[in-house]
Amino acid sequence: MTETSRASPAETVTVVVHRRIREGRESAFQAAMQEFTGFALSFPGHRGMQLFRMIEGGRDYTVVARFESKEARRAFTSTPEYAAWMRRLRELTEGDPRIDELSGLEGWFARDDVPGLPKPGKVKMAVATFIGVFPVSTIVGLLVVPYIQHFPMLLVNAIVAAIIVILLTWVVMPIVTRALHRWLFPEAHVTASPGRTHSGGP
């Protein structure tokens, strides 16, 4: 495996994979995905995975996974183990999976332009973002700004913005969206929960 360097928030990648399970193979698919999740989360740069069943009792599933960078995802998908897992999952699904890739902050929520995922409204996204931004900006203002306030104003603003974006992208928003996902995505039925505090994908 190739060790990837630490990526900036703008480089983080959210991968959304849509699959339809073969009739009668739902239990086998869910069991295989549990094993695959363990394999995926052990890989450097993989930051978590969620499995959504789009309709209760249906056969359409969406996997949402996050990586710290495109390079980390490429390293993961180029391994022989990954290829073997894709062959195994292909035997349990119909046709080829549809894969969408989101970069940076757009991966916080299911976007309106990504088909197949539940779509939280703009008000819900705004509320969830506020819940994440308010405590982070308050803490940064109290704990960081006093130590850098002698710097030029533009530099202070740049440092504060960078810290807030890093914390939101890598720590806070994955936690907020996980905590609120039943409210944000009321039509989705979660069948496998994320494996890490930071949330990555196949």
C-alpha positions as YAML, in Angstrom:
chain: A
units: angstrom
residues:
- id: 1
  name: MET
  ca: [0.00, 0.00, 0.00]
- id: 2
  name: THR
  ca: [1.10, 3.52, -0.70]
- id: 3
  name: GLU
  ca: [1.14, 5.91, 2.23]
- id: 4
  name: THR
  ca: [-0.61, 9.10, 1.14]
- id: 5
  name: SER
  ca: [0.31, 12.53, 2.44]
- id: 6
  name: ARG
  ca: [-2.06, 14.54, 4.61]
- id: 7
  name: ALA
  ca: [-4.55, 16.27, 2.34]
- id: 8
  name: SER
  ca: [-6.13, 19.69, 2.64]
- id: 9
  name: PRO
  ca: [-9.91, 19.87, 3.22]
- id: 10
  name: ALA
  ca: [-10.44, 20.94, -0.40]
- id: 11
  name: GLU
  ca: [-8.90, 17.64, -1.52]
- id: 12
  name: THR
  ca: [-11.09, 15.34, 0.56]
- id: 13
  name: VAL
  ca: [-13.26, 13.04, -1.53]
- id: 14
  name: THR
  ca: [-16.72, 11.62, -0.90]
- id: 15
  name: VAL
  ca: [-17.62, 8.65, -3.11]
- id: 16
  name: VAL
  ca: [-21.29, 7.74, -3.62]
- id: 17
  name: VAL
  ca: [-21.92, 4.27, -5.05]
- id: 18
  name: HIS
  ca: [-25.41, 3.16, -6.10]
- id: 19
  name: ARG
  ca: [-26.11, -0.58, -6.39]
- id: 20
  name: ARG
  ca: [-29.18, -2.76, -6.96]
- id: 21
  name: ILE
  ca: [-29.04, -6.10, -5.16]
- id: 22
  name: ARG
  ca: [-30.02, -9.31, -6.91]
- id: 23
  name: GLU
  ca: [-33.38, -10.56, -5.72]
- id: 24
  name: GLY
  ca: [-33.00, -12.84, -2.73]
- id: 25
  name: ARG
  ca: [-29.37, -11.82, -2.11]
- id: 26
  name: GLU
  ca: [-30.01, -8.91, 0.25]
- id: 27
  name: SER
  ca: [-28.78, -10.72, 3.38]
- id: 28
  name: ALA
  ca: [-25.66, -11.96, 1.60]
- id: 29
  name: PHE
  ca: [-24.94, -8.45, 0.32]
- id: 30
  name: GLN
  ca: [-25.30, -6.87, 3.77]
- id: 31
  name: ALA
  ca: [-23.02, -9.51, 5.30]
- id: 32
  name: ALA
  ca: [-20.44, -8.96, 2.55]
- id: 33
  name: MET
  ca: [-20.60, -5.20, 3.06]
- id: 34
  name: GLN
  ca: [-19.95, -5.62, 6.78]
- id: 35
  name: GLU
  ca: [-16.76, -7.52, 5.92]
- id: 36
  name: PHE
  ca: [-15.81, -5.06, 3.19]
- id: 37
  name: THR
  ca: [-16.25, -2.14, 5.61]
- id: 38
  name: GLY
  ca: [-13.72, -3.70, 7.99]
- id: 39
  name: PHE
  ca: [-11.26, -4.14, 5.14]
- id: 40
  name: ALA
  ca: [-11.80, -0.60, 3.83]
- id: 41
  name: LEU
  ca: [-11.45, 1.14, 7.20]
- id: 42
  name: SER
  ca: [-8.06, -0.49, 7.77]
- id: 43
  name: PHE
  ca: [-6.67, 1.26, 4.69]
- id: 44
  name: PRO
  ca: [-4.70, 4.53, 5.19]
- id: 45
  name: GLY
  ca: [-6.68, 7.56, 4.10]
- id: 46
  name: HIS
  ca: [-10.09, 5.88, 4.31]
- id: 47
  name: ARG
  ca: [-12.22, 7.97, 6.66]
- id: 48
  name: GLY
  ca: [-15.49, 6.07, 7.06]
- id: 49
  name: MET
  ca: [-18.43, 4.44, 5.31]
- id: 50
  name: GLN
  ca: [-22.24, 4.43, 5.49]
- id: 51
  name: LEU
  ca: [-24.70, 2.05, 3.81]
- id: 52
  name: PHE
  ca: [-28.18, 3.39, 3.02]
- id: 53
  name: ARG
  ca: [-31.16, 1.28, 1.99]
- id: 54
  name: MET
  ca: [-33.11, 3.73, -0.10]
- id: 55
  name: ILE
  ca: [-36.60, 2.23, 0.46]
- id: 56
  name: GLU
  ca: [-37.54, -0.11, 3.31]
- id: 57
  name: GLY
  ca: [-37.78, -3.60, 1.82]
- id: 58
  name: GLY
  ca: [-36.28, -2.43, -1.50]
- id: 59
  name: ARG
  ca: [-33.18, -3.66, -3.30]
- id: 60
  name: ASP
  ca: [-31.53, -0.30, -4.05]
- id: 61
  name: TYR
  ca: [-28.60, 0.59, -1.81]
- id: 62
  name: THR
  ca: [-26.27, 3.56, -1.70]
- id: 63
  name: VAL
  ca: [-22.83, 3.46, -0.13]
- id: 64
  name: VAL
  ca: [-21.32, 6.79, 0.97]
- id: 65
  name: ALA
  ca: [-17.61, 6.68, 1.72]
- id: 66
  name: ARG
  ca: [-14.95, 9.31, 2.37]
- id: 67
  name: PHE
  ca: [-11.22, 9.53, 1.69]
- id: 68
  name: GLU
  ca: [-8.72, 12.13, 2.81]
- id: 69
  name: SER
  ca: [-7.61, 12.69, -0.82]
- id: 70
  name: LYS
  ca: [-8.03, 11.49, -4.39]
- id: 71
  name: GLU
  ca: [-4.59, 9.89, -4.11]
- id: 72
  name: ALA
  ca: [-5.76, 7.86, -1.10]
- id: 73
  name: ARG
  ca: [-8.78, 6.61, -3.04]
- id: 74
  name: ARG
  ca: [-6.66, 5.71, -6.07]
- id: 75
  name: ALA
  ca: [-4.24, 3.78, -3.86]
- id: 76
  name: PHE
  ca: [-7.16, 1.93, -2.26]
- id: 77
  name: THR
  ca: [-8.90, 1.03, -5.53]
- id: 78
  name: SER
  ca: [-5.65, -0.16, -7.15]
- id: 79
  name: THR
  ca: [-5.05, -2.97, -4.66]
- id: 80
  name: PRO
  ca: [-5.66, -6.63, -5.62]
- id: 81
  name: GLU
  ca: [-7.81, -7.00, -2.50]
- id: 82
  name: TYR
  ca: [-10.14, -4.24, -3.67]
- id: 83
  name: ALA
  ca: [-10.45, -5.88, -7.11]
- id: 84
  name: ALA
  ca: [-11.35, -9.20, -5.45]
- id: 85
  name: TRP
  ca: [-14.00, -7.48, -3.32]
- id: 86
  name: MET
  ca: [-15.53, -5.80, -6.37]
- id: 87
  name: ARG
  ca: [-15.83, -9.21, -8.08]
- id: 88
  name: ARG
  ca: [-17.53, -10.63, -4.99]
- id: 89
  name: LEU
  ca: [-19.98, -7.74, -4.71]
- id: 90
  name: ARG
  ca: [-20.70, -7.85, -8.45]
- id: 91
  name: GLU
  ca: [-21.98, -11.41, -8.03]
- id: 92
  name: LEU
  ca: [-24.57, -10.11, -5.56]
- id: 93
  name: THR
  ca: [-25.75, -7.10, -7.58]
- id: 94
  name: GLU
  ca: [-27.44, -6.34, -10.90]
- id: 95
  name: GLY
  ca: [-25.43, -4.53, -13.55]
- id: 96
  name: ASP
  ca: [-22.58, -2.13, -12.90]
- id: 97
  name: PRO
  ca: [-22.66, 0.25, -9.92]
- id: 98
  name: ARG
  ca: [-23.15, 3.97, -10.58]
- id: 99
  name: ILE
  ca: [-20.38, 5.96, -8.94]
- id: 100
  name: ASP
  ca: [-20.41, 9.69, -8.17]
- id: 101
  name: GLU
  ca: [-17.42, 11.50, -6.70]
- id: 102
  name: LEU
  ca: [-17.71, 14.69, -4.65]
- id: 103
  name: SER
  ca: [-14.74, 16.77, -3.58]
- id: 104
  name: GLY
  ca: [-14.24, 18.97, -0.54]
- id: 105
  name: LEU
  ca: [-17.12, 20.60, 1.29]
- id: 106
  name: GLU
  ca: [-19.82, 19.38, -1.15]
- id: 107
  name: GLY
  ca: [-19.45, 15.96, 0.44]
- id: 108
  name: TRP
  ca: [-21.02, 17.18, 3.69]
- id: 109
  name: PHE
  ca: [-24.51, 16.56, 2.33]
- id: 110
  name: ALA
  ca: [-26.18, 14.63, -0.45]
- id: 111
  name: ARG
  ca: [-26.34, 17.19, -3.24]
- id: 112
  name: ASP
  ca: [-29.43, 17.94, -5.33]
- id: 113
  name: ASP
  ca: [-27.44, 17.00, -8.43]
- id: 114
  name: VAL
  ca: [-26.55, 13.52, -7.11]
- id: 115
  name: PRO
  ca: [-29.34, 11.11, -8.08]
- id: 116
  name: GLY
  ca: [-30.45, 8.30, -5.81]
- id: 117
  name: LEU
  ca: [-29.70, 9.88, -2.45]
- id: 118
  name: PRO
  ca: [-32.21, 11.43, -0.06]
- id: 119
  name: LYS
  ca: [-32.26, 15.19, -0.53]
- id: 120
  name: PRO
  ca: [-32.25, 17.38, 2.57]
- id: 121
  name: GLY
  ca: [-33.81, 20.78, 1.99]
- id: 122
  name: LYS
  ca: [-31.80, 23.98, 2.02]
- id: 123
  name: VAL
  ca: [-33.22, 24.95, 5.42]
- id: 124
  name: LYS
  ca: [-32.12, 21.65, 6.94]
- id: 125
  name: MET
  ca: [-28.65, 21.99, 5.42]
- id: 126
  name: ALA
  ca: [-28.42, 25.56, 6.71]
- id: 127
  name: VAL
  ca: [-29.48, 24.50, 10.23]
- id: 128
  name: ALA
  ca: [-27.03, 21.57, 10.27]
- id: 129
  name: THR
  ca: [-24.21, 23.81, 9.03]
- id: 130
  name: PHE
  ca: [-25.02, 26.43, 11.68]
- id: 131
  name: ILE
  ca: [-24.91, 23.72, 14.37]
- id: 132
  name: GLY
  ca: [-21.42, 22.86, 13.19]
- id: 133
  name: VAL
  ca: [-20.11, 26.35, 12.50]
- id: 134
  name: PHE
  ca: [-21.31, 28.16, 15.65]
- id: 135
  name: PRO
  ca: [-19.40, 26.17, 18.30]
- id: 136
  name: VAL
  ca: [-16.29, 25.87, 16.13]
- id: 137
  name: SER
  ca: [-16.13, 29.60, 15.36]
- id: 138
  name: THR
  ca: [-16.79, 30.44, 19.02]
- id: 139
  name: ILE
  ca: [-14.05, 28.13, 20.29]
- id: 140
  name: VAL
  ca: [-11.56, 29.34, 17.70]
- id: 141
  name: GLY
  ca: [-12.40, 32.94, 18.59]
- id: 142
  name: LEU
  ca: [-11.79, 32.30, 22.29]
- id: 143
  name: LEU
  ca: [-8.75, 29.99, 22.11]
- id: 144
  name: VAL
  ca: [-6.88, 31.02, 18.97]
- id: 145
  name: VAL
  ca: [-7.56, 34.66, 18.15]
- id: 146
  name: PRO
  ca: [-6.07, 36.08, 21.40]
- id: 147
  name: TYR
  ca: [-2.72, 34.53, 20.46]
- id: 148
  name: ILE
  ca: [-2.64, 35.83, 16.88]
- id: 149
  name: GLN
  ca: [-4.46, 39.16, 17.15]
- id: 150
  name: HIS
  ca: [-1.16, 41.06, 16.83]
- id: 151
  name: PHE
  ca: [-0.82, 39.68, 13.28]
- id: 152
  name: PRO
  ca: [-2.12, 41.67, 10.29]
- id: 153
  name: MET
  ca: [-5.90, 41.46, 10.03]
- id: 154
  name: LEU
  ca: [-5.90, 39.56, 6.73]
- id: 155
  name: LEU
  ca: [-3.50, 36.97, 8.13]
- id: 156
  name: VAL
  ca: [-5.65, 36.54, 11.24]
- id: 157
  name: ASN
  ca: [-8.73, 36.03, 9.09]
- id: 158
  name: ALA
  ca: [-6.89, 33.52, 6.90]
- id: 159
  name: ILE
  ca: [-5.67, 31.50, 9.90]
- id: 160
  name: VAL
  ca: [-9.11, 31.48, 11.54]
- id: 161
  name: ALA
  ca: [-10.83, 30.50, 8.29]
- id: 162
  name: ALA
  ca: [-8.34, 27.68, 7.66]
- id: 163
  name: ILE
  ca: [-8.80, 26.25, 11.17]
- id: 164
  name: ILE
  ca: [-12.59, 26.42, 10.93]
- id: 165
  name: VAL
  ca: [-12.67, 24.75, 7.50]
- id: 166
  name: ILE
  ca: [-10.31, 21.97, 8.62]
- id: 167
  name: LEU
  ca: [-12.33, 21.24, 11.78]
- id: 168
  name: LEU
  ca: [-15.66, 21.36, 9.94]
- id: 169
  name: THR
  ca: [-14.57, 19.13, 7.07]
- id: 170
  name: TRP
  ca: [-12.60, 16.50, 8.96]
- id: 171
  name: VAL
  ca: [-14.24, 16.45, 12.39]
- id: 172
  name: VAL
  ca: [-17.41, 18.41, 13.06]
- id: 173
  name: MET
  ca: [-19.65, 18.02, 9.99]
- id: 174
  name: PRO
  ca: [-19.24, 14.22, 9.75]
- id: 175
  name: ILE
  ca: [-20.39, 14.05, 13.39]
- id: 176
  name: VAL
  ca: [-23.25, 16.53, 12.86]
- id: 177
  name: THR
  ca: [-24.56, 14.83, 9.69]
- id: 178
  name: ARG
  ca: [-24.35, 11.42, 11.39]
- id: 179
  name: ALA
  ca: [-26.18, 12.67, 14.48]
- id: 180
  name: LEU
  ca: [-28.90, 14.35, 12.39]
- id: 181
  name: HIS
  ca: [-29.10, 11.91, 9.48]
- id: 182
  name: ARG
  ca: [-32.60, 10.67, 10.35]
- id: 183
  name: TRP
  ca: [-33.79, 14.27, 10.22]
- id: 184
  name: LEU
  ca: [-31.73, 15.20, 7.16]
- id: 185
  name: PHE
  ca: [-32.53, 12.00, 5.24]
- id: 186
  name: PRO
  ca: [-35.93, 10.83, 6.56]
- id: 187
  name: GLU
  ca: [-36.49, 8.45, 3.62]
- id: 188
  name: ALA
  ca: [-33.22, 6.58, 4.06]
- id: 189
  name: HIS
  ca: [-32.95, 3.44, 6.16]
- id: 190
  name: VAL
  ca: [-29.47, 3.00, 7.55]
- id: 191
  name: THR
  ca: [-28.39, -0.64, 7.59]
- id: 192
  name: ALA
  ca: [-24.72, -0.16, 8.47]
- id: 193
  name: SER
  ca: [-23.34, 2.60, 10.60]
- id: 194
  name: PRO
  ca: [-20.00, 4.36, 10.05]
- id: 195
  name: GLY
  ca: [-16.96, 2.66, 11.43]
- id: 196
  name: ARG
  ca: [-15.02, 5.73, 12.58]
- id: 197
  name: THR
  ca: [-15.46, 9.10, 14.13]
- id: 198
  name: HIS
  ca: [-14.41, 10.65, 10.81]
- id: 199
  name: SER
  ca: [-16.47, 9.66, 7.98]
- id: 200
  name: GLY
  ca: [-14.74, 7.61, 3.61]
- id: 201
  name: GLY
  ca: [-15.85, 4.74, 0.42]
- id: 202
  name: PRO
  ca: [-15.47, 1.86, -1.94]
...
